[in-house]
C-alpha cells in the first residue's frame, strides 16, 4: 500500500525538481495542450476504439500513453478549472457547469497555467472552448492568454457566439466550421510565435453535442457523425504536429492530449462503468497522451495515477516557472513522463460532482461514499435529482476490477477506515460548505 512521502523528503524532491527545471529552462520548451470535450476513454484507436485516429495513435507511439489519468470532475467547467489551476474545482469556486446566464467565473485569486508560463515570457493563446466565465473579466484574455478564439462555453448553450479575444465575430457559430477554424487559428499562432516560447491551449468544442463535422469528414467514419467528428479532431492534431515539425519546433515542444470528462450520449468509455456526469471511472478516466521527443520515452504506457490537476505543477517545473502561491492539489508527474518512475505515491484523489464528494481513490482502491439518485444530466437535471449518501460505502479494486462491479468493502474494513481518515484530513482544508 502506498504511504505518503514524508514532508521533508517531498520538499527536498520538489527543490531538486525545481533546480533541474531551471537548469533545463535556458530554452524553455513550447507547450501545446489539446483538450477534447466529452471524448471517452475508449474513443481513440490507441485505446481500443474502431474509430480511425492515426495521428493520435502515432502520437502515442512517439510518446507516452496513460491508462489511469483522471479529470478532477465529470463535467466541463470544473474540469477546466482544475486543469488551469492545479487545484480541486470545489476549492477554486467552480464546482459546477457555468451557463450563459451566470455572471461568475474562475476567480482572480486563482492563477492559471497561462499566467504561470507568462512569468517565463511565454506567448499564450487559447483556441476553443473556455467555459470558465464568459464576461470580459473572466475570458482567457484576462487570465494569462494573449489571444483567444472560440466559443466561450458549450456549443449547446445559447447564444452560440464565436469570440476573437473579447469581440463577437459570429453571433451563431456554424458548427461544421469549428474544428477547421480552430486548427487554422492554432497553426497561425504557432507560425507567429516561433522565436519565443509559446503555450497553445486548444480546448476543442467537440465531441460535445450538438456535433458538426466539415464536408471533408462528414459521412466518412464508420461510426456516424460522432465518429466523423473524432476523426476530424484527429486530423487537427496531425496538422498541429505537422506544423511543429515543419517549423523545426518539434524537439523543443511538449504536446499533451486529453479530455475534460467521459462520453455523454454517444462515445465510448471502453470497458469502464459510467459516463459524463458520474464519478464511476467512465465519467472521469480520460485518454492522456504526452509527446516530447528526446525527453518523454517513445511508445511507453504508464499505469500510474495522474490527474489534470498535475499539469500545472508539471509544466511549471518543466518550463522553469515558479508555481502559484496557492497550495496545489496536483503534483509534478515529470518522473512518470520521463520514464524515471512507473508511478508516484500521492495523497488520496477525491472525486467530486458539483459540491458533493462522491468517491476517493487511494492506490488501487476506490471508495464510493455518495451518488446521485438519477443519471439525468441534461437537458436541465431532472427535478428532484439529489445526491444521497450510501448507507454502506462501496470499495472497488480498480486495478483488478476496472469496471467497478464487485464491492469488496466488507472484506477490507481497514482499507475503508484508512481512506476515510485521509478524506477527513483533506476535507478539513476545503472552504465551507464543501
Ligand atoms: Mg465536457
PDB file of N, CA and C in Angstrom, residues 228-314:
ATOM      1  N   UNK A 228     -17.187  10.797 -37.235  1.00  0.00           N
ATOM      2  CA  UNK A 228     -16.655  11.810 -38.163  1.00  0.00           C
ATOM      3  C   UNK A 228     -15.966  12.931 -37.375  1.00  0.00           C
ATOM      4  N   UNK A 229     -16.634  13.358 -36.316  1.00  0.00           N
ATOM      5  CA  UNK A 229     -16.127  14.475 -35.505  1.00  0.00           C
ATOM      6  C   UNK A 229     -14.793  14.107 -34.847  1.00  0.00           C
ATOM      7  N   UNK A 230     -14.735  12.905 -34.297  1.00  0.00           N
ATOM      8  CA  UNK A 230     -13.484  12.476 -33.649  1.00  0.00           C
ATOM      9  C   UNK A 230     -12.372  12.348 -34.682  1.00  0.00           C
ATOM     10  N   UNK A 231     -12.712  11.825 -35.867  1.00  0.00           N
ATOM     11  CA  UNK A 231     -11.678  11.682 -36.896  1.00  0.00           C
ATOM     12  C   UNK A 231     -11.207  13.049 -37.404  1.00  0.00           C
ATOM     13  N   UNK A 232     -12.088  14.054 -37.359  1.00  0.00           N
ATOM     14  CA  UNK A 232     -11.656  15.403 -37.747  1.00  0.00           C
ATOM     15  C   UNK A 232     -10.745  16.010 -36.666  1.00  0.00           C
ATOM     16  N   UNK A 233     -11.048  15.731 -35.424  1.00  0.00           N
ATOM     17  CA  UNK A 233     -10.146  16.194 -34.346  1.00  0.00           C
ATOM     18  C   UNK A 233      -8.771  15.546 -34.525  1.00  0.00           C
ATOM     19  N   UNK A 234      -8.781  14.266 -34.860  1.00  0.00           N
ATOM     20  CA  UNK A 234      -7.502  13.578 -35.100  1.00  0.00           C
ATOM     21  C   UNK A 234      -6.732  14.259 -36.230  1.00  0.00           C
ATOM     22  N   UNK A 235      -7.445  14.613 -37.292  1.00  0.00           N
ATOM     23  CA  UNK A 235      -6.801  15.352 -38.407  1.00  0.00           C
ATOM     24  C   UNK A 235      -6.177  16.645 -37.873  1.00  0.00           C
ATOM     25  N   UNK A 236      -6.932  17.343 -37.036  1.00  0.00           N
ATOM     26  CA  UNK A 236      -6.457  18.617 -36.478  1.00  0.00           C
ATOM     27  C   UNK A 236      -5.162  18.422 -35.678  1.00  0.00           C
ATOM     28  N   UNK A 237      -5.135  17.357 -34.886  1.00  0.00           N
ATOM     29  CA  UNK A 237      -3.914  17.056 -34.121  1.00  0.00           C
ATOM     30  C   UNK A 237      -2.747  16.831 -35.075  1.00  0.00           C
ATOM     31  N   UNK A 238      -3.024  16.120 -36.168  1.00  0.00           N
ATOM     32  CA  UNK A 238      -1.988  15.873 -37.174  1.00  0.00           C
ATOM     33  C   UNK A 238      -1.464  17.168 -37.781  1.00  0.00           C
ATOM     34  N   UNK A 239      -2.366  18.121 -38.012  1.00  0.00           N
ATOM     35  CA  UNK A 239      -1.965  19.418 -38.564  1.00  0.00           C
ATOM     36  C   UNK A 239      -1.051  20.166 -37.595  1.00  0.00           C
ATOM     37  N   UNK A 240      -1.420  20.136 -36.320  1.00  0.00           N
ATOM     38  CA  UNK A 240      -0.616  20.837 -35.299  1.00  0.00           C
ATOM     39  C   UNK A 240       0.767  20.197 -35.186  1.00  0.00           C
ATOM     40  N   UNK A 241       0.791  18.865 -35.110  1.00  0.00           N
ATOM     41  CA  UNK A 241       2.084  18.178 -35.005  1.00  0.00           C
ATOM     42  C   UNK A 241       2.921  18.424 -36.261  1.00  0.00           C
ATOM     43  N   UNK A 242       2.263  18.428 -37.410  1.00  0.00           N
ATOM     44  CA  UNK A 242       2.964  18.674 -38.667  1.00  0.00           C
ATOM     45  C   UNK A 242       3.554  20.078 -38.711  1.00  0.00           C
ATOM     46  N   UNK A 243       2.808  21.048 -38.212  1.00  0.00           N
ATOM     47  CA  UNK A 243       3.287  22.438 -38.208  1.00  0.00           C
ATOM     48  C   UNK A 243       4.521  22.573 -37.310  1.00  0.00           C
ATOM     49  N   UNK A 244       4.519  21.883 -36.193  1.00  0.00           N
ATOM     50  CA  UNK A 244       5.677  21.943 -35.285  1.00  0.00           C
ATOM     51  C   UNK A 244       6.909  21.359 -35.979  1.00  0.00           C
ATOM     52  N   UNK A 245       6.706  20.251 -36.665  1.00  0.00           N
ATOM     53  CA  UNK A 245       7.815  19.606 -37.376  1.00  0.00           C
ATOM     54  C   UNK A 245       8.352  20.515 -38.471  1.00  0.00           C
ATOM     55  N   UNK A 246       7.432  21.033 -39.260  1.00  0.00           N
ATOM     56  CA  UNK A 246       7.799  21.859 -40.416  1.00  0.00           C
ATOM     57  C   UNK A 246       8.612  23.084 -39.981  1.00  0.00           C
ATOM     58  N   UNK A 247       8.311  23.612 -38.816  1.00  0.00           N
ATOM     59  CA  UNK A 247       8.991  24.823 -38.363  1.00  0.00           C
ATOM     60  C   UNK A 247      10.196  24.514 -37.478  1.00  0.00           C
ATOM     61  N   UNK A 248      10.554  23.230 -37.383  1.00  0.00           N
ATOM     62  CA  UNK A 248      11.727  22.853 -36.596  1.00  0.00           C
ATOM     63  C   UNK A 248      11.522  22.997 -35.091  1.00  0.00           C
ATOM     64  N   UNK A 249      10.259  22.984 -34.667  1.00  0.00           N
ATOM     65  CA  UNK A 249       9.966  23.192 -33.242  1.00  0.00           C
ATOM     66  C   UNK A 249       9.700  21.873 -32.516  1.00  0.00           C
ATOM     67  N   UNK A 250       9.653  20.819 -33.293  1.00  0.00           N
ATOM     68  CA  UNK A 250       9.240  19.520 -32.785  1.00  0.00           C
ATOM     69  C   UNK A 250      10.001  19.069 -31.546  1.00  0.00           C
ATOM     70  N   UNK A 251      11.333  19.225 -31.589  1.00  0.00           N
ATOM     71  CA  UNK A 251      12.147  18.687 -30.493  1.00  0.00           C
ATOM     72  C   UNK A 251      12.129  19.539 -29.239  1.00  0.00           C
ATOM     73  N   UNK A 252      11.580  20.742 -29.330  1.00  0.00           N
ATOM     74  CA  UNK A 252      11.502  21.558 -28.119  1.00  0.00           C
ATOM     75  C   UNK A 252      10.056  21.905 -27.769  1.00  0.00           C
ATOM     76  N   UNK A 253       9.158  20.984 -28.095  1.00  0.00           N
ATOM     77  CA  UNK A 253       7.744  21.228 -27.777  1.00  0.00           C
ATOM     78  C   UNK A 253       7.153  19.999 -27.106  1.00  0.00           C
ATOM     79  N   UNK A 254       6.543  20.212 -25.954  1.00  0.00           N
ATOM     80  CA  UNK A 254       5.805  19.122 -25.321  1.00  0.00           C
ATOM     81  C   UNK A 254       4.347  19.271 -25.738  1.00  0.00           C
ATOM     82  N   UNK A 255       3.799  18.178 -26.275  1.00  0.00           N
ATOM     83  CA  UNK A 255       2.402  18.183 -26.712  1.00  0.00           C
ATOM     84  C   UNK A 255       1.638  17.197 -25.841  1.00  0.00           C
ATOM     85  N   UNK A 256       0.532  17.658 -25.286  1.00  0.00           N
ATOM     86  CA  UNK A 256      -0.297  16.790 -24.456  1.00  0.00           C
ATOM     87  C   UNK A 256      -1.720  16.782 -25.001  1.00  0.00           C
ATOM     88  N   UNK A 257      -2.390  15.657 -24.804  1.00  0.00           N
ATOM     89  CA  UNK A 257      -3.750  15.499 -25.329  1.00  0.00           C
ATOM     90  C   UNK A 257      -4.596  14.802 -24.275  1.00  0.00           C
ATOM     91  N   UNK A 258      -5.801  15.342 -24.013  1.00  0.00           N
ATOM     92  CA  UNK A 258      -6.701  14.665 -23.088  1.00  0.00           C
ATOM     93  C   UNK A 258      -8.148  15.118 -23.327  1.00  0.00           C
ATOM     94  N   UNK A 259      -9.019  14.794 -22.399  1.00  0.00           N
ATOM     95  CA  UNK A 259     -10.433  15.149 -22.491  1.00  0.00           C
ATOM     96  C   UNK A 259     -10.927  15.595 -21.124  1.00  0.00           C
ATOM     97  N   UNK A 260     -11.972  16.430 -21.109  1.00  0.00           N
ATOM     98  CA  UNK A 260     -12.413  17.036 -19.837  1.00  0.00           C
ATOM     99  C   UNK A 260     -13.273  16.127 -18.979  1.00  0.00           C
ATOM    100  N   UNK A 261     -13.969  15.184 -19.623  1.00  0.00           N
ATOM    101  CA  UNK A 261     -14.818  14.247 -18.866  1.00  0.00           C
ATOM    102  C   UNK A 261     -15.214  13.108 -19.800  1.00  0.00           C
ATOM    103  N   UNK A 262     -15.911  12.153 -19.265  1.00  0.00           N
ATOM    104  CA  UNK A 262     -16.273  10.967 -20.040  1.00  0.00           C
ATOM    105  C   UNK A 262     -17.297  11.263 -21.119  1.00  0.00           C
ATOM    106  N   UNK A 263     -17.623  10.233 -21.942  1.00  0.00           N
ATOM    107  CA  UNK A 263     -18.561  10.421 -23.048  1.00  0.00           C
ATOM    108  C   UNK A 263     -19.984  10.627 -22.533  1.00  0.00           C
ATOM    109  N   UNK A 264     -20.769  11.350 -23.328  1.00  0.00           N
ATOM    110  CA  UNK A 264     -22.126  11.711 -22.875  1.00  0.00           C
ATOM    111  C   UNK A 264     -23.121  10.733 -23.491  1.00  0.00           C
ATOM    112  N   UNK A 265     -23.893  11.145 -24.488  1.00  0.00           N
ATOM    113  CA  UNK A 265     -24.901  10.245 -25.058  1.00  0.00           C
ATOM    114  C   UNK A 265     -24.280   9.258 -26.041  1.00  0.00           C
ATOM    115  N   UNK A 266     -23.256   9.719 -26.757  1.00  0.00           N
ATOM    116  CA  UNK A 266     -22.540   8.830 -27.665  1.00  0.00           C
ATOM    117  C   UNK A 266     -21.107   8.707 -27.164  1.00  0.00           C
ATOM    118  N   UNK A 267     -20.305   7.956 -27.899  1.00  0.00           N
ATOM    119  CA  UNK A 267     -18.918   7.813 -27.499  1.00  0.00           C
ATOM    120  C   UNK A 267     -18.743   6.634 -26.566  1.00  0.00           C
ATOM    121  N   UNK A 268     -17.481   6.227 -26.396  1.00  0.00           N
ATOM    122  CA  UNK A 268     -17.202   5.014 -25.636  1.00  0.00           C
ATOM    123  C   UNK A 268     -16.303   5.289 -24.436  1.00  0.00           C
ATOM    124  N   UNK A 269     -16.690   4.736 -23.317  1.00  0.00           N
ATOM    125  CA  UNK A 269     -15.823   4.781 -22.135  1.00  0.00           C
ATOM    126  C   UNK A 269     -15.001   3.497 -22.047  1.00  0.00           C
ATOM    127  N   UNK A 270     -14.925   2.773 -23.172  1.00  0.00           N
ATOM    128  CA  UNK A 270     -14.213   1.489 -23.147  1.00  0.00           C
ATOM    129  C   UNK A 270     -14.967   0.528 -22.240  1.00  0.00           C
ATOM    130  N   UNK A 271     -14.238  -0.182 -21.416  1.00  0.00           N
ATOM    131  CA  UNK A 271     -14.888  -1.147 -20.514  1.00  0.00           C
ATOM    132  C   UNK A 271     -15.297  -0.514 -19.187  1.00  0.00           C
ATOM    133  N   UNK A 272     -15.098   0.799 -19.079  1.00  0.00           N
ATOM    134  CA  UNK A 272     -15.344   1.437 -17.790  1.00  0.00           C
ATOM    135  C   UNK A 272     -16.834   1.671 -17.557  1.00  0.00           C
ATOM    136  N   UNK A 273     -17.225   1.630 -16.300  1.00  0.00           N
ATOM    137  CA  UNK A 273     -18.615   1.867 -15.935  1.00  0.00           C
ATOM    138  C   UNK A 273     -18.882   3.368 -15.842  1.00  0.00           C
ATOM    139  N   UNK A 274     -20.054   3.796 -16.314  1.00  0.00           N
ATOM    140  CA  UNK A 274     -20.444   5.192 -16.149  1.00  0.00           C
ATOM    141  C   UNK A 274     -20.039   6.071 -17.314  1.00  0.00           C
ATOM    142  N   UNK A 275     -20.606   7.280 -17.319  1.00  0.00           N
ATOM    143  CA  UNK A 275     -20.371   8.238 -18.392  1.00  0.00           C
ATOM    144  C   UNK A 275     -20.273   9.634 -17.797  1.00  0.00           C
ATOM    145  N   UNK A 276     -20.270  10.625 -18.662  1.00  0.00           N
ATOM    146  CA  UNK A 276     -20.227  12.014 -18.225  1.00  0.00           C
ATOM    147  C   UNK A 276     -21.248  12.273 -17.106  1.00  0.00           C
ATOM    148  N   UNK A 277     -20.849  13.056 -16.128  1.00  0.00           N
ATOM    149  CA  UNK A 277     -21.767  13.388 -15.055  1.00  0.00           C
ATOM    150  C   UNK A 277     -21.808  12.344 -13.956  1.00  0.00           C
ATOM    151  N   UNK A 278     -20.922  11.365 -14.037  1.00  0.00           N
ATOM    152  CA  UNK A 278     -20.866  10.330 -12.998  1.00  0.00           C
ATOM    153  C   UNK A 278     -19.415  10.156 -12.543  1.00  0.00           C
ATOM    154  N   UNK A 279     -19.285   9.744 -11.302  1.00  0.00           N
ATOM    155  CA  UNK A 279     -17.927   9.538 -10.800  1.00  0.00           C
ATOM    156  C   UNK A 279     -17.500   8.067 -10.868  1.00  0.00           C
ATOM    157  N   UNK A 280     -18.291   7.229 -11.532  1.00  0.00           N
ATOM    158  CA  UNK A 280     -17.743   5.939 -11.947  1.00  0.00           C
ATOM    159  C   UNK A 280     -16.585   6.241 -12.888  1.00  0.00           C
ATOM    160  N   UNK A 281     -15.704   5.276 -13.084  1.00  0.00           N
ATOM    161  CA  UNK A 281     -14.496   5.538 -13.873  1.00  0.00           C
ATOM    162  C   UNK A 281     -14.784   6.095 -15.267  1.00  0.00           C
ATOM    163  N   UNK A 282     -15.862   5.652 -15.880  1.00  0.00           N
ATOM    164  CA  UNK A 282     -16.188   6.111 -17.231  1.00  0.00           C
ATOM    165  C   UNK A 282     -16.460   7.606 -17.318  1.00  0.00           C
ATOM    166  N   UNK A 283     -16.803   8.216 -16.199  1.00  0.00           N
ATOM    167  CA  UNK A 283     -17.079   9.650 -16.203  1.00  0.00           C
ATOM    168  C   UNK A 283     -15.851  10.507 -16.033  1.00  0.00           C
ATOM    169  N   UNK A 284     -14.791   9.919 -15.475  1.00  0.00           N
ATOM    170  CA  UNK A 284     -13.630  10.729 -15.098  1.00  0.00           C
ATOM    171  C   UNK A 284     -12.275  10.214 -15.593  1.00  0.00           C
ATOM    172  N   UNK A 285     -12.205   8.962 -16.018  1.00  0.00           N
ATOM    173  CA  UNK A 285     -10.913   8.498 -16.521  1.00  0.00           C
ATOM    174  C   UNK A 285     -10.805   8.910 -17.996  1.00  0.00           C
ATOM    175  N   UNK A 286      -9.693   9.502 -18.360  1.00  0.00           N
ATOM    176  CA  UNK A 286      -9.573  10.118 -19.681  1.00  0.00           C
ATOM    177  C   UNK A 286      -8.370   9.548 -20.426  1.00  0.00           C
ATOM    178  N   UNK A 287      -8.439   9.611 -21.766  1.00  0.00           N
ATOM    179  CA  UNK A 287      -7.207   9.355 -22.506  1.00  0.00           C
ATOM    180  C   UNK A 287      -6.198  10.456 -22.177  1.00  0.00           C
ATOM    181  N   UNK A 288      -4.955  10.122 -22.076  1.00  0.00           N
ATOM    182  CA  UNK A 288      -3.923  11.154 -21.904  1.00  0.00           C
ATOM    183  C   UNK A 288      -2.666  10.707 -22.628  1.00  0.00           C
ATOM    184  N   UNK A 289      -2.246  11.523 -23.588  1.00  0.00           N
ATOM    185  CA  UNK A 289      -1.035  11.259 -24.353  1.00  0.00           C
ATOM    186  C   UNK A 289      -0.091  12.431 -24.160  1.00  0.00           C
ATOM    187  N   UNK A 290       1.194  12.144 -24.100  1.00  0.00           N
ATOM    188  CA  UNK A 290       2.183  13.217 -23.977  1.00  0.00           C
ATOM    189  C   UNK A 290       3.382  12.872 -24.848  1.00  0.00           C
ATOM    190  N   UNK A 291       3.827  13.860 -25.599  1.00  0.00           N
ATOM    191  CA  UNK A 291       4.915  13.634 -26.554  1.00  0.00           C
ATOM    192  C   UNK A 291       5.921  14.773 -26.443  1.00  0.00           C
ATOM    193  N   UNK A 292       7.181  14.412 -26.281  1.00  0.00           N
ATOM    194  CA  UNK A 292       8.257  15.400 -26.195  1.00  0.00           C
ATOM    195  C   UNK A 292       9.519  14.655 -26.609  1.00  0.00           C
ATOM    196  N   UNK A 293       9.856  14.709 -27.923  1.00  0.00           N
ATOM    197  CA  UNK A 293      10.954  13.874 -28.431  1.00  0.00           C
ATOM    198  C   UNK A 293      12.247  14.066 -27.633  1.00  0.00           C
ATOM    199  N   UNK A 294      12.842  12.965 -27.252  1.00  0.00           N
ATOM    200  CA  UNK A 294      14.104  13.015 -26.516  1.00  0.00           C
ATOM    201  C   UNK A 294      13.921  13.188 -25.005  1.00  0.00           C
ATOM    202  N   UNK A 295      12.758  13.595 -24.571  1.00  0.00           N
ATOM    203  CA  UNK A 295      12.526  13.824 -23.141  1.00  0.00           C
ATOM    204  C   UNK A 295      11.493  12.851 -22.568  1.00  0.00           C
ATOM    205  N   UNK A 296      10.480  12.561 -23.358  1.00  0.00           N
ATOM    206  CA  UNK A 296       9.484  11.567 -22.948  1.00  0.00           C
ATOM    207  C   UNK A 296       9.735  10.323 -23.803  1.00  0.00           C
ATOM    208  N   UNK A 297       9.958   9.159 -23.161  1.00  0.00           N
ATOM    209  CA  UNK A 297      10.285   7.964 -23.949  1.00  0.00           C
ATOM    210  C   UNK A 297       9.172   7.597 -24.936  1.00  0.00           C
ATOM    211  N   UNK A 298       9.577   6.961 -26.010  1.00  0.00           N
ATOM    212  CA  UNK A 298       8.661   6.599 -27.092  1.00  0.00           C
ATOM    213  C   UNK A 298       7.892   5.333 -26.788  1.00  0.00           C
ATOM    214  N   UNK A 299       6.626   5.338 -27.123  1.00  0.00           N
ATOM    215  CA  UNK A 299       5.842   4.110 -27.165  1.00  0.00           C
ATOM    216  C   UNK A 299       5.602   3.446 -25.828  1.00  0.00           C
ATOM    217  N   UNK A 300       5.763   4.192 -24.738  1.00  0.00           N
ATOM    218  CA  UNK A 300       5.570   3.599 -23.402  1.00  0.00           C
ATOM    219  C   UNK A 300       4.135   3.860 -22.914  1.00  0.00           C
ATOM    220  N   UNK A 301       3.648   2.913 -22.134  1.00  0.00           N
ATOM    221  CA  UNK A 301       2.354   3.091 -21.474  1.00  0.00           C
ATOM    222  C   UNK A 301       2.610   3.244 -19.987  1.00  0.00           C
ATOM    223  N   UNK A 302       1.957   4.230 -19.377  1.00  0.00           N
ATOM    224  CA  UNK A 302       2.137   4.450 -17.939  1.00  0.00           C
ATOM    225  C   UNK A 302       0.827   4.154 -17.220  1.00  0.00           C
ATOM    226  N   UNK A 303       0.890   3.289 -16.224  1.00  0.00           N
ATOM    227  CA  UNK A 303      -0.302   2.933 -15.460  1.00  0.00           C
ATOM    228  C   UNK A 303      -0.397   3.664 -14.131  1.00  0.00           C
ATOM    229  N   UNK A 304       0.503   4.611 -13.892  1.00  0.00           N
ATOM    230  CA  UNK A 304       0.459   5.373 -12.638  1.00  0.00           C
ATOM    231  C   UNK A 304      -0.731   6.333 -12.630  1.00  0.00           C
ATOM    232  N   UNK A 305      -1.203   6.644 -11.434  1.00  0.00           N
ATOM    233  CA  UNK A 305      -2.341   7.561 -11.315  1.00  0.00           C
ATOM    234  C   UNK A 305      -1.863   8.988 -11.564  1.00  0.00           C
ATOM    235  N   UNK A 306      -2.592   9.691 -12.432  1.00  0.00           N
ATOM    236  CA  UNK A 306      -2.285  11.099 -12.697  1.00  0.00           C
ATOM    237  C   UNK A 306      -3.602  11.842 -12.889  1.00  0.00           C
ATOM    238  N   UNK A 307      -3.528  13.154 -12.762  1.00  0.00           N
ATOM    239  CA  UNK A 307      -4.739  13.972 -12.786  1.00  0.00           C
ATOM    240  C   UNK A 307      -4.503  15.227 -13.609  1.00  0.00           C
ATOM    241  N   UNK A 308      -5.582  15.782 -14.131  1.00  0.00           N
ATOM    242  CA  UNK A 308      -5.461  17.078 -14.820  1.00  0.00           C
ATOM    243  C   UNK A 308      -4.863  18.130 -13.889  1.00  0.00           C
ATOM    244  N   UNK A 309      -5.066  17.961 -12.590  1.00  0.00           N
ATOM    245  CA  UNK A 309      -4.504  18.928 -11.639  1.00  0.00           C
ATOM    246  C   UNK A 309      -2.977  18.877 -11.610  1.00  0.00           C
ATOM    247  N   UNK A 310      -2.406  17.801 -12.164  1.00  0.00           N
ATOM    248  CA  UNK A 310      -0.942  17.653 -12.174  1.00  0.00           C
ATOM    249  C   UNK A 310      -0.287  18.454 -13.303  1.00  0.00           C
ATOM    250  N   UNK A 311      -1.079  18.892 -14.254  1.00  0.00           N
ATOM    251  CA  UNK A 311      -0.487  19.532 -15.442  1.00  0.00           C
ATOM    252  C   UNK A 311       0.206  20.844 -15.076  1.00  0.00           C
ATOM    253  N   UNK A 312      -0.430  21.671 -14.264  1.00  0.00           N
ATOM    254  CA  UNK A 312       0.200  22.952 -13.916  1.00  0.00           C
ATOM    255  C   UNK A 312       1.537  22.759 -13.195  1.00  0.00           C
ATOM    256  N   UNK A 313       1.584  21.996 -12.098  1.00  0.00           N
ATOM    257  CA  UNK A 313       2.891  21.839 -11.446  1.00  0.00           C
ATOM    258  C   UNK A 313       3.941  21.180 -12.338  1.00  0.00           C
ATOM    259  N   UNK A 314       3.501  20.263 -13.206  1.00  0.00           N
ATOM    260  CA  UNK A 314       4.455  19.598 -14.099  1.00  0.00           C
ATOM    261  C   UNK A 314       5.027  20.579 -15.117  1.00  0.00           C
TER     262      UNK A 314
END
